[in-house]
Coordinates of C-alpha atoms and ligand atoms in Angstrom, one line a residue:
M146 CA 27.4 -33.7 16.1
P147 CA 30.7 -35.2 17.1
P148 CA 31.8 -34.0 20.5
S149 CA 34.8 -32.1 19.2
A150 CA 32.9 -30.2 16.5
Q151 CA 32.2 -26.5 17.0
P152 CA 28.6 -25.6 17.9
P153 CA 26.7 -24.5 14.8
R154 CA 26.3 -20.9 14.0
V155 CA 23.4 -19.7 11.9
R156 CA 22.0 -16.3 10.9
F157 CA 18.9 -14.6 9.9
A158 CA 19.8 -11.9 7.4
P159 CA 16.8 -9.8 6.5
S160 CA 16.9 -6.7 4.3
P161 CA 15.0 -3.9 6.1
T162 CA 13.1 -2.9 3.0
G163 CA 9.6 -3.8 4.2
F164 CA 7.6 -5.7 6.7
L165 CA 8.7 -9.1 8.0
H166 CA 6.4 -11.4 6.2
V167 CA 5.6 -15.0 7.1
G168 CA 8.1 -16.5 4.6
N169 CA 11.0 -14.7 6.3
A170 CA 9.6 -15.2 9.7
R171 CA 9.6 -19.0 9.1
T172 CA 13.2 -18.7 7.9
A173 CA 14.1 -16.9 11.1
L174 CA 12.2 -19.5 13.2
Y175 CA 13.9 -22.5 11.6
N176 CA 17.3 -20.9 12.1
W177 CA 16.5 -20.1 15.7
L178 CA 15.1 -23.6 16.4
F179 CA 18.2 -25.2 14.8
A180 CA 20.5 -23.0 16.9
R181 CA 18.6 -23.6 20.1
H182 CA 18.3 -27.4 19.5
T183 CA 22.0 -27.8 18.8
D184 CA 23.2 -25.3 21.5
G185 CA 24.5 -23.2 18.6
A186 CA 24.4 -19.5 18.1
F187 CA 21.7 -17.5 16.3
L188 CA 22.9 -14.2 14.7
L189 CA 20.8 -11.3 13.3
R190 CA 22.5 -9.5 10.5
I191 CA 20.8 -6.5 8.8
E192 CA 21.4 -6.5 5.1
D193 CA 20.9 -2.8 4.3
T194 CA 23.3 -2.2 1.4
D195 CA 20.4 -1.1 -0.7
L196 CA 20.4 2.3 0.8
D197 CA 17.5 3.6 -1.3
R198 CA 15.1 0.9 -0.1
S199 CA 16.4 0.2 3.4
E200 CA 14.7 2.1 6.2
I201 CA 15.4 2.2 9.9
R202 CA 11.7 1.9 10.8
H203 CA 11.6 -1.4 9.0
E204 CA 14.7 -2.6 10.9
T205 CA 13.1 -1.6 14.2
Q206 CA 9.8 -3.2 13.3
L207 CA 11.4 -6.5 12.2
M208 CA 13.4 -6.7 15.4
E209 CA 10.2 -6.1 17.4
D210 CA 8.4 -8.7 15.4
L211 CA 11.2 -11.3 16.0
L212 CA 11.1 -10.6 19.7
W213 CA 7.3 -10.8 19.8
L214 CA 7.6 -14.2 18.2
G215 CA 10.1 -15.2 21.0
L216 CA 13.1 -15.3 18.7
D217 CA 16.1 -13.6 20.4
W218 CA 19.6 -13.4 18.9
D219 CA 22.9 -14.1 20.4
E220 CA 24.8 -11.7 18.2
G221 CA 23.4 -8.8 16.2
P222 CA 22.2 -5.2 16.6
G223 CA 21.9 -4.5 20.3
V224 CA 23.8 -7.6 21.2
E225 CA 27.2 -6.8 20.0
G226 CA 29.5 -9.8 19.7
P227 CA 33.0 -10.6 18.3
H228 CA 31.9 -10.2 14.7
A229 CA 30.3 -6.7 15.0
P230 CA 29.2 -4.6 13.3
Y231 CA 26.1 -6.6 12.3
R232 CA 24.7 -4.0 9.9
Q233 CA 26.1 -4.3 6.4
S234 CA 26.1 -0.6 5.8
E235 CA 28.6 -0.4 8.6
R236 CA 30.9 -3.0 7.0
L237 CA 31.7 -1.4 3.7
G238 CA 35.4 -1.0 4.7
I239 CA 35.6 -4.8 5.2
Y240 CA 34.2 -5.5 1.8
R241 CA 36.6 -3.1 0.2
E242 CA 39.6 -4.8 1.7
H243 CA 38.3 -8.1 0.5
T244 CA 37.8 -6.8 -3.0
D245 CA 41.3 -5.5 -3.1
R246 CA 42.6 -8.9 -2.0
L247 CA 40.7 -10.6 -4.9
L248 CA 41.9 -8.1 -7.4
T249 CA 45.5 -8.5 -6.3
E250 CA 45.3 -12.2 -6.4
G251 CA 43.8 -12.2 -9.9
K252 CA 40.6 -13.8 -8.7
A253 CA 38.5 -10.8 -9.7
Y254 CA 38.9 -8.2 -12.4
R255 CA 37.7 -4.7 -13.3
C256 CA 35.0 -4.6 -15.9
F257 CA 34.7 -1.3 -17.8
C258 CA 31.7 -2.4 -19.9
T259 CA 29.0 0.3 -20.1
A260 CA 25.3 -0.5 -19.6
E261 CA 24.7 0.0 -23.3
G262 CA 27.6 -2.3 -24.2
L263 CA 26.2 -5.0 -22.0
E264 CA 22.7 -4.6 -23.4
A265 CA 24.0 -5.0 -26.9
E266 CA 25.8 -8.1 -25.9
R267 CA 22.7 -9.6 -24.3
H268 CA 20.7 -8.8 -27.5
E269 CA 23.2 -10.5 -29.7
A270 CA 23.2 -13.6 -27.4
A271 CA 19.4 -13.7 -27.5
T272 CA 19.3 -13.5 -31.3
A273 CA 21.8 -16.3 -31.5
H274 CA 19.8 -18.3 -29.0
K275 CA 22.7 -18.5 -26.6
P276 CA 22.6 -18.1 -22.8
Q277 CA 22.4 -14.4 -22.1
V278 CA 25.4 -14.3 -19.8
Y279 CA 28.3 -11.8 -19.7
S280 CA 31.0 -12.8 -22.2
G281 CA 33.9 -12.0 -19.9
R282 CA 35.5 -9.7 -22.5
C283 CA 37.1 -7.5 -19.8
R284 CA 39.0 -10.6 -18.5
A285 CA 41.4 -9.8 -21.4
I286 CA 42.4 -6.4 -20.1
S287 CA 46.0 -6.5 -18.7
D288 CA 46.6 -5.7 -15.1
A289 CA 48.5 -2.6 -16.0
D290 CA 45.8 -1.3 -18.4
S291 CA 43.1 -2.0 -15.9
A292 CA 44.9 -0.2 -13.1
A293 CA 45.7 2.8 -15.4
R294 CA 42.1 3.1 -16.6
A295 CA 40.9 3.0 -13.0
A296 CA 43.4 5.6 -11.9
A297 CA 42.3 7.8 -14.8
G298 CA 38.8 7.7 -13.2
E299 CA 37.0 5.5 -15.7
P300 CA 34.1 3.8 -13.9
F301 CA 34.3 0.1 -13.5
A302 CA 32.5 -2.8 -11.8
V303 CA 34.4 -5.6 -10.1
R304 CA 33.6 -9.1 -11.4
L305 CA 34.6 -12.5 -10.1
L306 CA 36.4 -14.8 -12.4
I307 CA 34.2 -17.8 -12.4
P308 CA 36.1 -21.1 -12.7
D309 CA 35.3 -23.2 -15.7
H310 CA 34.2 -26.2 -13.7
P311 CA 30.6 -26.8 -12.7
L312 CA 29.6 -25.2 -9.4
C313 CA 27.9 -27.6 -7.0
F314 CA 26.8 -27.7 -3.5
H315 CA 25.1 -30.1 -1.2
D316 CA 21.7 -28.9 0.0
M317 CA 20.6 -30.4 3.3
I318 CA 17.0 -30.4 2.1
R319 CA 17.4 -30.9 -1.6
G320 CA 20.5 -33.0 -2.0
E321 CA 23.1 -32.3 -4.7
V322 CA 22.6 -29.1 -6.7
E323 CA 24.8 -28.4 -9.7
F324 CA 25.0 -25.4 -12.0
P325 CA 27.1 -25.6 -15.2
S326 CA 29.6 -22.7 -15.0
E327 CA 28.6 -21.3 -18.4
T328 CA 25.1 -20.5 -17.0
V329 CA 26.6 -18.5 -14.2
S330 CA 28.9 -16.0 -16.0
D331 CA 31.3 -13.7 -14.1
P332 CA 29.1 -12.2 -11.4
I333 CA 29.5 -8.6 -10.4
L334 CA 30.8 -8.2 -6.9
V335 CA 30.9 -4.4 -6.7
R336 CA 28.9 -2.2 -8.9
S337 CA 30.4 0.8 -10.7
S338 CA 28.7 3.0 -8.1
G339 CA 31.1 1.3 -5.5
I340 CA 28.2 -0.5 -3.8
P341 CA 28.9 -4.2 -3.3
V342 CA 26.2 -6.7 -4.4
Y343 CA 24.2 -9.1 -2.2
N344 CA 26.0 -12.3 -3.3
Y345 CA 29.3 -10.9 -2.4
V346 CA 28.6 -9.3 0.9
V347 CA 26.5 -12.2 2.1
T348 CA 29.4 -14.5 1.4
V349 CA 32.1 -12.3 3.0
D350 CA 29.9 -11.9 6.1
D351 CA 28.9 -15.5 6.4
A352 CA 32.5 -16.5 6.2
L353 CA 33.8 -13.8 8.6
M354 CA 30.9 -14.5 11.1
E355 CA 31.8 -18.2 11.0
I356 CA 28.4 -19.3 9.9
T357 CA 28.2 -23.0 9.6
H358 CA 24.7 -23.5 8.2
V359 CA 22.9 -21.1 5.8
I360 CA 19.2 -21.8 6.1
R361 CA 17.1 -19.5 3.9
G362 CA 14.4 -19.3 1.3
D363 CA 14.7 -21.3 -2.0
D364 CA 14.5 -18.0 -3.9
H365 CA 18.3 -17.9 -3.2
I366 CA 19.1 -21.3 -4.7
S367 CA 20.2 -19.7 -8.0
N368 CA 22.5 -17.3 -6.0
T369 CA 24.2 -20.1 -4.2
P370 CA 26.6 -21.2 -7.0
K371 CA 27.9 -17.7 -7.2
Q372 CA 28.4 -17.7 -3.5
V373 CA 30.1 -21.0 -3.7
A374 CA 32.5 -19.6 -6.3
I375 CA 33.3 -16.6 -4.0
Y376 CA 34.1 -19.1 -1.2
E377 CA 36.4 -20.9 -3.6
A378 CA 38.1 -17.6 -4.6
F379 CA 38.9 -16.8 -1.0
E380 CA 39.8 -20.4 -0.3
W381 CA 37.2 -20.5 2.4
K382 CA 35.2 -23.6 3.4
P383 CA 31.6 -23.0 2.4
P384 CA 28.9 -23.6 5.0
Q385 CA 26.2 -26.2 4.7
F386 CA 23.2 -24.9 2.8
A387 CA 19.5 -25.7 3.4
H388 CA 17.0 -24.0 1.2
L389 CA 13.4 -23.8 2.4
S390 CA 10.5 -24.4 0.1
T391 CA 8.4 -21.5 -1.1
I392 CA 5.2 -20.7 0.7
L393 CA 2.1 -20.7 -1.6
G394 CA -1.4 -19.3 -1.3
S395 CA -4.4 -21.5 -1.5
D396 CA -4.4 -21.0 -5.3
R397 CA -0.8 -22.5 -5.3
E398 CA 0.7 -19.2 -6.4
R399 CA 3.5 -17.7 -4.4
L400 CA 2.0 -16.3 -1.2
S401 CA 1.6 -12.5 -1.5
K402 CA -0.5 -9.6 -0.3
R403 CA -3.1 -10.7 -2.8
H404 CA -3.9 -13.6 -0.5
G405 CA -4.6 -11.3 2.5
A406 CA -2.4 -10.6 5.5
T407 CA 1.2 -11.9 5.2
S408 CA 3.2 -9.7 7.5
V409 CA 3.9 -10.6 11.1
A410 CA 2.8 -7.1 12.1
S411 CA -0.6 -7.6 10.5
F412 CA -1.2 -10.9 12.2
R413 CA -0.3 -9.3 15.5
A414 CA -2.7 -6.4 14.9
M415 CA -5.5 -8.9 14.1
G416 CA -5.1 -10.6 17.4
I417 CA -3.2 -13.7 16.4
L418 CA -1.2 -14.8 19.4
P419 CA 2.6 -15.2 18.9
E420 CA 2.5 -18.8 20.1
A421 CA -0.2 -19.6 17.5
L422 CA 1.8 -18.0 14.7
V423 CA 5.1 -19.7 15.8
N424 CA 3.4 -23.1 16.0
Y425 CA 1.8 -22.6 12.6
L426 CA 5.0 -21.4 10.9
A427 CA 6.9 -24.4 12.4
L428 CA 4.4 -26.7 10.7
L429 CA 4.8 -25.0 7.3
G430 CA 7.3 -27.4 5.9
W431 CA 8.3 -29.3 9.0
G432 CA 6.8 -32.2 11.0
A433 CA 7.9 -33.9 14.2
E434 CA 9.3 -37.4 14.0
G435 CA 6.8 -40.2 13.5
G436 CA 3.6 -38.4 14.3
T437 CA 0.7 -36.3 13.4
R438 CA 1.1 -34.1 16.4
E439 CA 0.4 -30.4 15.6
L440 CA 0.4 -28.5 18.9
F441 CA 3.9 -27.4 20.0
S442 CA 5.1 -24.7 22.3
L443 CA 8.3 -22.9 21.4
E444 CA 10.2 -25.0 24.0
E445 CA 8.8 -28.2 22.5
L446 CA 9.7 -27.1 19.1
V447 CA 13.3 -26.5 20.2
H448 CA 13.3 -30.1 21.5
E449 CA 11.8 -31.7 18.4
F450 CA 13.2 -29.6 15.6
R451 CA 15.5 -31.4 13.1
L452 CA 16.5 -29.9 9.7
E453 CA 16.3 -33.4 8.2
R454 CA 12.5 -33.3 8.8
V455 CA 12.1 -30.2 6.7
T456 CA 10.3 -31.0 3.4
A457 CA 11.4 -29.8 0.0
S458 CA 7.9 -29.5 -1.4
P459 CA 6.1 -26.2 -1.2
A460 CA 3.9 -25.4 1.7
V461 CA 0.5 -24.0 1.3
F462 CA -0.5 -21.3 3.8
D463 CA -3.8 -22.2 5.4
F464 CA -5.5 -19.5 7.3
E465 CA -8.1 -21.9 8.6
K466 CA -5.4 -23.9 10.4
L467 CA -3.8 -20.8 11.8
H468 CA -7.2 -19.8 13.1
W469 CA -7.7 -23.2 14.6
L470 CA -4.3 -22.9 16.4
N471 CA -5.2 -19.4 17.5
R472 CA -8.5 -20.5 19.0
H473 CA -6.6 -23.2 20.9
Y474 CA -4.0 -20.8 22.3
L475 CA -6.7 -18.1 23.1
K476 CA -8.3 -20.7 25.3
A477 CA -5.1 -22.0 26.8
A478 CA -3.5 -18.6 27.5
D479 CA -3.6 -16.8 30.9
P480 CA -7.0 -15.0 30.9
E481 CA -5.5 -11.8 32.3
R482 CA -3.1 -11.6 29.4
I483 CA -5.9 -12.2 26.9
A484 CA -8.1 -9.7 28.7
E485 CA -5.4 -7.1 28.3
L486 CA -4.9 -7.8 24.6
A487 CA -8.6 -8.0 24.0
W488 CA -9.2 -4.7 25.7
S489 CA -6.9 -2.9 23.3
H490 CA -9.1 -4.1 20.4
F491 CA -12.2 -2.6 22.1
V492 CA -10.2 0.6 22.5
S493 CA -9.3 0.7 18.8
A494 CA -12.9 0.2 18.0
G495 CA -13.8 3.2 20.2
L496 CA -15.9 1.1 22.6
L497 CA -13.7 1.1 25.7
P498 CA -11.3 3.7 27.1
S499 CA -7.6 3.3 27.1
H500 CA -6.0 2.7 30.5
T501 CA -6.0 6.4 31.6
A502 CA -6.0 7.7 35.1
A503 CA -9.6 8.7 34.9
W504 CA -10.6 5.2 34.0
Q505 CA -8.6 3.6 36.9
V506 CA -11.4 4.8 39.3
T507 CA -13.8 2.3 37.9
T508 CA -11.2 -0.3 37.1
A509 CA -12.3 -3.2 39.3
A510 CA -15.9 -3.1 38.4
V511 CA -15.2 -2.6 34.7
E512 CA -12.6 -5.3 34.7
A513 CA -15.0 -7.8 36.3
W514 CA -17.6 -6.9 33.7
F515 CA -15.2 -7.1 30.9
G516 CA -14.2 -10.6 32.1
K517 CA -17.8 -11.7 31.6
L518 CA -18.0 -10.1 28.2
L519 CA -14.9 -11.9 27.1
A520 CA -16.1 -15.3 28.5
L521 CA -19.2 -14.8 26.4
F522 CA -17.6 -13.8 23.1
L523 CA -14.1 -15.2 23.1
P524 CA -15.1 -18.8 22.2
A525 CA -16.9 -17.3 19.1
V526 CA -13.8 -15.7 17.6
S527 CA -10.7 -16.9 15.8
Q528 CA -8.7 -13.7 16.2
L529 CA -9.1 -10.9 18.8
D530 CA -10.0 -8.1 16.4
D531 CA -13.3 -10.0 15.7
L532 CA -14.4 -9.4 19.3
P533 CA -15.6 -5.8 19.0
V534 CA -17.6 -6.9 15.9
K535 CA -19.2 -9.8 17.7
A536 CA -19.9 -7.7 20.8
A537 CA -21.0 -4.6 18.9
F538 CA -24.7 -5.0 19.8
V539 CA -23.8 -4.8 23.5
F540 CA -22.4 -1.3 22.9
R541 CA -24.4 0.0 20.0
F542 CA -28.0 -1.2 20.0
N543 CA -29.9 0.1 17.0
P544 CA -33.7 -0.3 17.5
S545 CA -34.6 0.5 13.9
A546 CA -32.1 -1.9 12.5
A547 CA -33.4 -4.5 14.9
H548 CA -36.8 -4.1 13.3
T549 CA -35.7 -4.6 9.8
G550 CA -32.5 -6.6 10.0
D551 CA -32.0 -10.2 8.6
E552 CA -35.2 -12.2 9.0
N553 CA -36.3 -10.0 11.9
A554 CA -39.2 -8.3 10.2
A555 CA -40.9 -11.6 9.4
I556 CA -40.5 -12.8 12.9
L557 CA -41.8 -9.6 14.5
A558 CA -44.8 -9.4 12.1
T559 CA -46.4 -12.5 13.7
D560 CA -49.2 -12.2 16.2
A561 CA -47.3 -14.3 18.6
A562 CA -44.3 -12.0 18.5
Q563 CA -46.5 -9.0 19.2
K564 CA -48.1 -10.6 22.2
V565 CA -44.8 -11.8 23.6
L566 CA -43.3 -8.4 23.3
A567 CA -46.3 -6.6 24.8
A568 CA -46.1 -9.0 27.8
F569 CA -42.4 -8.6 28.1
S570 CA -42.5 -4.9 27.9
A571 CA -45.2 -4.7 30.5
R572 CA -43.1 -6.7 33.0
V573 CA -40.0 -4.7 32.4
E574 CA -41.9 -1.5 32.9
A575 CA -43.4 -2.6 36.2
H576 CA -40.1 -3.8 37.5
S577 CA -37.6 -1.7 39.4
G578 CA -33.9 -2.5 39.9
P579 CA -31.7 -4.7 37.7
V580 CA -33.0 -7.6 35.8
T581 CA -31.4 -10.8 36.9
P582 CA -31.2 -14.0 34.8
D583 CA -33.6 -15.6 37.3
Q584 CA -36.0 -12.8 37.0
F585 CA -35.8 -13.0 33.2
K586 CA -36.4 -16.8 33.3
A587 CA -39.4 -16.3 35.5
W588 CA -40.9 -13.7 33.1
M589 CA -40.4 -16.0 30.1
N590 CA -42.2 -18.8 31.9
E591 CA -45.1 -16.5 32.7
I592 CA -45.2 -15.1 29.2
K593 CA -45.2 -18.7 27.8
A594 CA -48.2 -19.6 29.9
E595 CA -50.0 -16.3 29.2
T596 CA -49.5 -16.2 25.4
G597 CA -49.1 -19.8 24.5
A598 CA -46.0 -19.0 22.6
K599 CA -43.1 -21.4 23.0
G600 CA -39.6 -22.1 21.7
R601 CA -38.5 -19.8 18.9
E602 CA -41.9 -18.0 18.9
L603 CA -41.3 -17.0 22.5
F604 CA -37.5 -16.4 22.4
H605 CA -36.8 -14.9 19.0
P606 CA -38.7 -11.7 19.4
V607 CA -37.2 -11.1 22.9
R608 CA -33.7 -11.8 21.5
I609 CA -34.3 -9.3 18.7
V610 CA -35.2 -6.7 21.2
L611 CA -32.1 -7.3 23.3
T612 CA -29.5 -7.9 20.7
G613 CA -30.9 -6.9 17.3
S614 CA -30.7 -10.4 16.0
H615 CA -32.7 -13.6 16.5
S616 CA -29.7 -15.7 17.1
G617 CA -26.9 -15.1 19.6
P618 CA -25.5 -15.9 23.0
E619 CA -27.3 -17.5 25.9
F620 CA -29.6 -15.1 27.9
D621 CA -28.1 -16.3 31.2
K622 CA -24.8 -14.8 30.3
L623 CA -26.1 -11.9 28.2
I624 CA -28.5 -10.4 30.7
P625 CA -25.9 -9.6 33.4
I626 CA -23.6 -8.1 30.7
I627 CA -26.1 -5.6 29.4
E628 CA -27.6 -4.9 32.9
E629 CA -24.2 -4.4 34.6
G630 CA -22.8 -2.6 31.6
S631 CA -25.6 -0.1 31.7
R632 CA -24.5 1.0 35.2
L633 CA -20.9 1.5 34.4
S634 CA -19.5 4.7 33.1
L635 CA -18.0 3.8 29.8
P636 CA -17.3 5.9 26.7
V637 CA -20.3 4.3 24.9
H638 CA -23.3 3.9 27.2
V639 CA -24.4 0.3 27.3
L640 CA -28.2 0.1 27.2
G641 CA -29.8 -2.1 29.9
V642 CA -32.8 -4.3 29.3
R643 CA -35.3 -1.6 30.1
E644 CA -33.7 0.9 27.7
R645 CA -33.6 -1.7 25.0
I646 CA -37.3 -2.6 25.2
E647 CA -38.3 1.1 25.6
Q648 CA -36.3 2.2 22.5
F649 CA -37.5 -0.7 20.6
M650 CA -41.2 -0.3 21.4
S651 CA -41.1 3.5 20.7
N652 CA -39.5 2.8 17.4
S653 CA -42.3 0.4 16.4
R654 CA -45.0 3.0 17.1
Ligands
LIG138 N1 19.0 -10.3 2.7 C1 18.6 -11.5 2.0 C2 17.1 -11.6 2.0 O1 16.5 -11.0 2.8 C3 19.2 -12.7 2.8 C4 19.3 -13.9 2.0 C5 20.2 -14.9 2.7 O2 19.8 -15.4 3.7 O3 21.3 -15.2 2.2 O4 16.6 -12.3 1.2

């Protein structure tokens, strides 16, 4: 950027009609990164002119989602700036003034065509194999007639008079884009209901808010020539455009709910960390200069991000890779933060209490215990909501399922297993006080010598008794978790070693 140039101004302009999904979140991220990299400004503008579909809860949620991702705005709702208001529903007066200006200058005209009339015209064009665009018939109405009909209360839309030269723009990602004007037709700016349309308000706002770069999804490419024509009509300099490629699912169809979670809120609820999602979204269509590097913090992305390195080809959303990044950040993050987040997933699963006053009494002991539980299970999960599932057997041991589950029945049916379990049970019964990992190890050595069982024969039956499954975490770590857990007061009583073997043996009789 030459030193004299104004710093760039970009915006993220969501419609609050649903959840913020990954496509829009990536658009927001790229805008934010571009602004932060160039010391520019990042604006948030709420495009809520579709009053039937816009909801305040969606607006609130999407702002929460942006902040959760670490994307703050320099101007927008809550951060009023020189171009306020930043909600389109509060700018209707501004659009009206601009419409009057276009009508007065003869750049736009009133269109009195009815829906039926337009439909008939489209049908005719289709039959004649011509482009189904508006014929422009109301262009011919004189100014005086037009004003009189409007004054008499006849409903009308306002249309832009499209120039008859091709409409082109330079796209920073795709290069030159050109649309012949006959494929554009005279676009409606204001509907007969009085509500201005997206293409119109977006252009007026981008111009008035001094947006220098419009970075958005490529679903808006076909809108851009209309917007370019609106800039022309107002004699405004258009911004630079950069259209981001579509995000596809693994089947190479446009990413949608069919492919699973797509909203930022659902990733958050699953226990994907914001730094993992941001890192992942950054890589969906962008790569750093000259490298295969894939791990980037938000600050590193600010440093590295260049629009020129954004690719025009569609990006395929890869859950595996997101999981890989999430596992990386789960490991790298501050353990206290992860413990707090993980805890809430156990609360949702009904396994641990929410942080109430009553619970505070046991907080230190429970927290220490929970730390061990996490150390054991965290490396085995890709997202935090998998934790309660992985750790379920700690909280809910089901002796009858342990007998029949998976390949358990076959393992337990062997003579060796019977002998091992009888010997193990006898030792636990004769023991008082907690079972330590050392104690457990000593018993297993004794049982090995006594029964001649070794390896799987020795360990699988005992593991089934303690966990319900013949495969699972190391005993050294597991034993303290179930023993200590059994002495804590938790909403779900954790069974200790003794209770497990007792329930298991009585269930087999
Ligand atoms: N409200 C539009 C959308 O959510 C914004 C498009 C644009 O960035 O121009 O798709």
